[in-house]
Amino acid sequence: MATHFKNTDLAQMDRRYRANLINSISGAKSANLIGTISEVGTSNVALFSSVFHLGADPALVGMLSRPNTVPRHTLENIRATGVYSINHVHSGMIQTAHLSSARSDGDKFKLTGLGEEFVDGFKAPFVRESFVKIGLSLEQVIDIELNGTHLIIGRVEHILIPNNCLLMDGDIDFSVLDSVAVTGLYTYHQLQQLEKLPYTKSDRGKERT
Amino acid sequence: MATHFKNTDLAQMDRRYRANLINSISGAKSANLIGTISEVGTSNVALFSSVFHLGADPALVGMLSRPNTVPRHTLENIRATGVYSINHVHSGMIQTAHLSSARSDGDKFKLTGLGEEFVDGFKAPFVRESFVKIGLSLEQVIDIELNGTHLIIGRVEHILIPNNCLLMDGDIDFSVLDSVAVTGLYTYHQLQQLEKLPYTKSDRGKERT
């Protein structure tokens, strides 16, 4: 048996029920900690489940910042300094990473106990505990007027990744890496690899970007 | 040991290696089939790994359409009819769903063998095999000039979901639902639930949207 919700049901729904339902229906999301630093040098780290692939050439990553939620310092810092880091959450750091979703004006690295790390003169802090760390420079912020969210687009400047999860073809072996996925409002999952299928080449011979 | 790629390395990288690497580094993605119909009534179904949560109130879902890849008919159809469906891929339909990523001008439902289904007078086709089916109306297409991609924003009009995976609080139990995640260019994973942590209430008492 299936339930059928219509737009009129959604409009009348309890706010919390709707938040859980709508946050769940889009499926699996990535779990990443965003590292930033303010103009006066206060570090910040915040959990985002909205990081997504935007393009490989140039290497662009997208991320959504919501209007009334935790990551507000993140966007302010990114606008101020032009840089930020994306750090994968693995299964051993879920509890700690989750703490960073609490709103606070203090130093989130201190609050959570996560370690901050600076690499190669890059101004934004990375998260020491993460296995994959990406340094980005801000390319564009697109304001989405429909709901007041902001799409943050960054260009990849640095990628730090363990050798043992990096495959010959540039693909990442997530069964070795152990980065987790999120569904809804912070239900965490491990990825169990089922199949790796070949990219279906188009009949016009174009490469996927 | 870790590998450190810099932006200069990325620029010189083999195109396919870079595509694999950059498509992987953002982490877990959702696997969804997008159902559309053209103005003259030809159905289309295409695999997307770029569907993401955009907001719960109003209920908005985002999705990225790339310039030179398969889903071009998808965007054309959405622009023409103003509606589309998002259908979760589960572990039993990976091979079939993957076939829809081949570029073709024919009817992708016929090509793949996926079943098309119409519900409640909604003009776009749903995928019969999927357990979760979402009907959306187009709200906005944002052109991202940095790389020629298009952000398609839809408003949720219908949600069809099996009762046995719908929890009391509106959350979806993915261990029952069995929707899969994607990393890189089509490596498919099952979600193994680790923890469900409570939403960390902000100190300003605002609800997450």
PDB file of N, CA and C in Angstrom, chain B residues 33-79:
ATOM      1  N   LEU B  33      15.354   8.617 -11.521  1.00  0.00           N
ATOM      2  CA  LEU B  33      14.914   8.639 -12.923  1.00  0.00           C
ATOM      3  C   LEU B  33      13.945   9.798 -13.093  1.00  0.00           C
ATOM      4  N   ILE B  34      14.204  10.615 -14.125  1.00  0.00           N
ATOM      5  CA  ILE B  34      13.342  11.763 -14.375  1.00  0.00           C
ATOM      6  C   ILE B  34      12.404  11.422 -15.525  1.00  0.00           C
ATOM      7  N   GLY B  35      11.120  11.495 -15.269  1.00  0.00           N
ATOM      8  CA  GLY B  35      10.105  11.209 -16.283  1.00  0.00           C
ATOM      9  C   GLY B  35       9.537  12.491 -16.854  1.00  0.00           C
ATOM     10  N   THR B  36       9.544  12.587 -18.187  1.00  0.00           N
ATOM     11  CA  THR B  36       8.983  13.780 -18.844  1.00  0.00           C
ATOM     12  C   THR B  36       8.188  13.356 -20.081  1.00  0.00           C
ATOM     13  N   ILE B  37       7.494  14.324 -20.648  1.00  0.00           N
ATOM     14  CA  ILE B  37       6.755  14.068 -21.887  1.00  0.00           C
ATOM     15  C   ILE B  37       6.863  15.308 -22.773  1.00  0.00           C
ATOM     16  N   SER B  38       7.027  15.076 -24.070  1.00  0.00           N
ATOM     17  CA  SER B  38       7.160  16.222 -24.978  1.00  0.00           C
ATOM     18  C   SER B  38       5.786  16.795 -25.308  1.00  0.00           C
ATOM     19  N   GLU B  39       5.796  17.936 -25.993  1.00  0.00           N
ATOM     20  CA  GLU B  39       4.524  18.571 -26.363  1.00  0.00           C
ATOM     21  C   GLU B  39       3.669  17.667 -27.244  1.00  0.00           C
ATOM     22  N   VAL B  40       4.341  16.840 -28.082  1.00  0.00           N
ATOM     23  CA  VAL B  40       3.574  15.959 -28.969  1.00  0.00           C
ATOM     24  C   VAL B  40       3.324  14.583 -28.342  1.00  0.00           C
ATOM     25  N   GLY B  41       3.680  14.437 -27.051  1.00  0.00           N
ATOM     26  CA  GLY B  41       3.292  13.226 -26.334  1.00  0.00           C
ATOM     27  C   GLY B  41       4.298  12.096 -26.327  1.00  0.00           C
ATOM     28  N   THR B  42       5.576  12.364 -26.685  1.00  0.00           N
ATOM     29  CA  THR B  42       6.597  11.324 -26.582  1.00  0.00           C
ATOM     30  C   THR B  42       7.189  11.332 -25.175  1.00  0.00           C
ATOM     31  N   SER B  43       7.110  10.191 -24.495  1.00  0.00           N
ATOM     32  CA  SER B  43       7.629  10.093 -23.128  1.00  0.00           C
ATOM     33  C   SER B  43       9.141   9.969 -23.133  1.00  0.00           C
ATOM     34  N   ASN B  44       9.760  10.378 -22.045  1.00  0.00           N
ATOM     35  CA  ASN B  44      11.207  10.223 -21.883  1.00  0.00           C
ATOM     36  C   ASN B  44      11.507   9.900 -20.423  1.00  0.00           C
ATOM     37  N   VAL B  45      12.549   9.097 -20.229  1.00  0.00           N
ATOM     38  CA  VAL B  45      13.008   8.826 -18.867  1.00  0.00           C
ATOM     39  C   VAL B  45      14.532   8.840 -18.891  1.00  0.00           C
ATOM     40  N   ALA B  46      15.148   9.508 -17.926  1.00  0.00           N
ATOM     41  CA  ALA B  46      16.599   9.662 -17.924  1.00  0.00           C
ATOM     42  C   ALA B  46      17.119   9.649 -16.487  1.00  0.00           C
ATOM     43  N   LEU B  47      18.285   9.038 -16.338  1.00  0.00           N
ATOM     44  CA  LEU B  47      18.904   8.904 -15.026  1.00  0.00           C
ATOM     45  C   LEU B  47      19.652  10.185 -14.647  1.00  0.00           C
ATOM     46  N   PHE B  48      19.376  10.710 -13.468  1.00  0.00           N
ATOM     47  CA  PHE B  48      20.082  11.889 -12.948  1.00  0.00           C
ATOM     48  C   PHE B  48      20.679  11.553 -11.586  1.00  0.00           C
ATOM     49  N   SER B  49      21.891  12.046 -11.349  1.00  0.00           N
ATOM     50  CA  SER B  49      22.482  11.880 -10.014  1.00  0.00           C
ATOM     51  C   SER B  49      22.643  13.255  -9.356  1.00  0.00           C
ATOM     52  N   SER B  50      21.870  14.228  -9.839  1.00  0.00           N
ATOM     53  CA  SER B  50      22.051  15.604  -9.358  1.00  0.00           C
ATOM     54  C   SER B  50      20.804  16.183  -8.715  1.00  0.00           C
ATOM     55  N   VAL B  51      19.881  15.321  -8.277  1.00  0.00           N
ATOM     56  CA  VAL B  51      18.679  15.809  -7.597  1.00  0.00           C
ATOM     57  C   VAL B  51      19.035  16.149  -6.152  1.00  0.00           C
ATOM     58  N   PHE B  52      18.630  17.320  -5.687  1.00  0.00           N
ATOM     59  CA  PHE B  52      18.941  17.663  -4.292  1.00  0.00           C
ATOM     60  C   PHE B  52      17.834  18.467  -3.629  1.00  0.00           C
ATOM     61  N   HIS B  53      17.807  18.399  -2.312  1.00  0.00           N
ATOM     62  CA  HIS B  53      16.828  19.113  -1.494  1.00  0.00           C
ATOM     63  C   HIS B  53      17.089  20.609  -1.546  1.00  0.00           C
ATOM     64  N   LEU B  54      16.019  21.385  -1.771  1.00  0.00           N
ATOM     65  CA  LEU B  54      16.203  22.831  -1.852  1.00  0.00           C
ATOM     66  C   LEU B  54      15.438  23.579  -0.772  1.00  0.00           C
ATOM     67  N   GLY B  55      14.369  22.988  -0.283  1.00  0.00           N
ATOM     68  CA  GLY B  55      13.611  23.647   0.782  1.00  0.00           C
ATOM     69  C   GLY B  55      12.319  22.898   1.048  1.00  0.00           C
ATOM     70  N   ALA B  56      11.830  22.977   2.302  1.00  0.00           N
ATOM     71  CA  ALA B  56      10.653  22.192   2.677  1.00  0.00           C
ATOM     72  C   ALA B  56       9.357  23.008   2.619  1.00  0.00           C
ATOM     73  N   ASP B  57       9.464  24.327   2.749  1.00  0.00           N
ATOM     74  CA  ASP B  57       8.263  25.159   2.789  1.00  0.00           C
ATOM     75  C   ASP B  57       8.525  26.492   2.097  1.00  0.00           C
ATOM     76  N   PRO B  58       8.190  26.632   0.821  1.00  0.00           N
ATOM     77  CA  PRO B  58       7.515  25.652  -0.040  1.00  0.00           C
ATOM     78  C   PRO B  58       8.420  24.465  -0.354  1.00  0.00           C
ATOM     79  N   ALA B  59       7.785  23.337  -0.699  1.00  0.00           N
ATOM     80  CA  ALA B  59       8.532  22.108  -0.957  1.00  0.00           C
ATOM     81  C   ALA B  59       9.182  22.177  -2.334  1.00  0.00           C
ATOM     82  N   LEU B  60      10.487  22.427  -2.354  1.00  0.00           N
ATOM     83  CA  LEU B  60      11.219  22.618  -3.606  1.00  0.00           C
ATOM     84  C   LEU B  60      12.350  21.596  -3.738  1.00  0.00           C
ATOM     85  N   VAL B  61      12.540  21.108  -4.957  1.00  0.00           N
ATOM     86  CA  VAL B  61      13.627  20.175  -5.240  1.00  0.00           C
ATOM     87  C   VAL B  61      14.439  20.736  -6.405  1.00  0.00           C
ATOM     88  N   GLY B  62      15.772  20.680  -6.281  1.00  0.00           N
ATOM     89  CA  GLY B  62      16.652  21.153  -7.350  1.00  0.00           C
ATOM     90  C   GLY B  62      17.253  19.992  -8.122  1.00  0.00           C
ATOM     91  N   MET B  63      17.727  20.284  -9.319  1.00  0.00           N
ATOM     92  CA  MET B  63      18.303  19.251 -10.184  1.00  0.00           C
ATOM     93  C   MET B  63      19.130  19.966 -11.241  1.00  0.00           C
ATOM     94  N   LEU B  64      20.259  19.388 -11.564  1.00  0.00           N
ATOM     95  CA  LEU B  64      21.161  20.054 -12.495  1.00  0.00           C
ATOM     96  C   LEU B  64      21.119  19.373 -13.853  1.00  0.00           C
ATOM     97  N   SER B  65      21.000  20.152 -14.900  1.00  0.00           N
ATOM     98  CA  SER B  65      21.060  19.614 -16.255  1.00  0.00           C
ATOM     99  C   SER B  65      22.334  20.123 -16.904  1.00  0.00           C
ATOM    100  N   ARG B  66      23.146  19.218 -17.400  1.00  0.00           N
ATOM    101  CA  ARG B  66      24.441  19.605 -17.963  1.00  0.00           C
ATOM    102  C   ARG B  66      24.330  19.898 -19.448  1.00  0.00           C
ATOM    103  N   PRO B  67      25.251  20.668 -19.967  1.00  0.00           N
ATOM    104  CA  PRO B  67      25.124  21.108 -21.361  1.00  0.00           C
ATOM    105  C   PRO B  67      25.275  20.008 -22.405  1.00  0.00           C
ATOM    106  N   ASN B  68      26.295  19.152 -22.281  1.00  0.00           N
ATOM    107  CA  ASN B  68      26.603  18.219 -23.370  1.00  0.00           C
ATOM    108  C   ASN B  68      26.271  16.777 -23.045  1.00  0.00           C
ATOM    109  N   THR B  69      25.361  16.567 -22.131  1.00  0.00           N
ATOM    110  CA  THR B  69      25.139  15.185 -21.716  1.00  0.00           C
ATOM    111  C   THR B  69      23.726  14.746 -22.034  1.00  0.00           C
ATOM    112  N   VAL B  70      23.460  13.540 -21.626  1.00  0.00           N
ATOM    113  CA  VAL B  70      22.220  12.844 -21.945  1.00  0.00           C
ATOM    114  C   VAL B  70      20.917  13.620 -21.742  1.00  0.00           C
ATOM    115  N   PRO B  71      20.734  14.267 -20.594  1.00  0.00           N
ATOM    116  CA  PRO B  71      19.381  14.686 -20.244  1.00  0.00           C
ATOM    117  C   PRO B  71      18.828  15.867 -21.017  1.00  0.00           C
ATOM    118  N   ARG B  72      19.361  16.152 -22.194  1.00  0.00           N
ATOM    119  CA  ARG B  72      18.902  17.331 -22.899  1.00  0.00           C
ATOM    120  C   ARG B  72      17.398  17.296 -23.192  1.00  0.00           C
ATOM    121  N   HIS B  73      16.873  16.144 -23.608  1.00  0.00           N
ATOM    122  CA  HIS B  73      15.434  16.030 -23.865  1.00  0.00           C
ATOM    123  C   HIS B  73      14.640  16.339 -22.609  1.00  0.00           C
ATOM    124  N   THR B  74      15.218  15.962 -21.480  1.00  0.00           N
ATOM    125  CA  THR B  74      14.541  16.190 -20.207  1.00  0.00           C
ATOM    126  C   THR B  74      14.257  17.671 -20.020  1.00  0.00           C
ATOM    127  N   LEU B  75      15.264  18.502 -20.162  1.00  0.00           N
ATOM    128  CA  LEU B  75      15.083  19.946 -19.968  1.00  0.00           C
ATOM    129  C   LEU B  75      14.115  20.522 -20.997  1.00  0.00           C
ATOM    130  N   GLU B  76      14.262  20.094 -22.248  1.00  0.00           N
ATOM    131  CA  GLU B  76      13.338  20.575 -23.298  1.00  0.00           C
ATOM    132  C   GLU B  76      11.889  20.249 -22.947  1.00  0.00           C
ATOM    133  N   ASN B  77      11.669  19.011 -22.533  1.00  0.00           N
ATOM    134  CA  ASN B  77      10.304  18.597 -22.192  1.00  0.00           C
ATOM    135  C   ASN B  77       9.763  19.352 -20.983  1.00  0.00           C
ATOM    136  N   ILE B  78      10.625  19.564 -19.994  1.00  0.00           N
ATOM    137  CA  ILE B  78      10.183  20.276 -18.786  1.00  0.00           C
ATOM    138  C   ILE B  78       9.805  21.711 -19.141  1.00  0.00           C
ATOM    139  N   ARG B  79      10.626  22.340 -19.969  1.00  0.00           N
ATOM    140  CA  ARG B  79      10.311  23.714 -20.397  1.00  0.00           C
ATOM    141  C   ARG B  79       8.992  23.765 -21.172  1.00  0.00           C
TER     142      ARG B  79
END
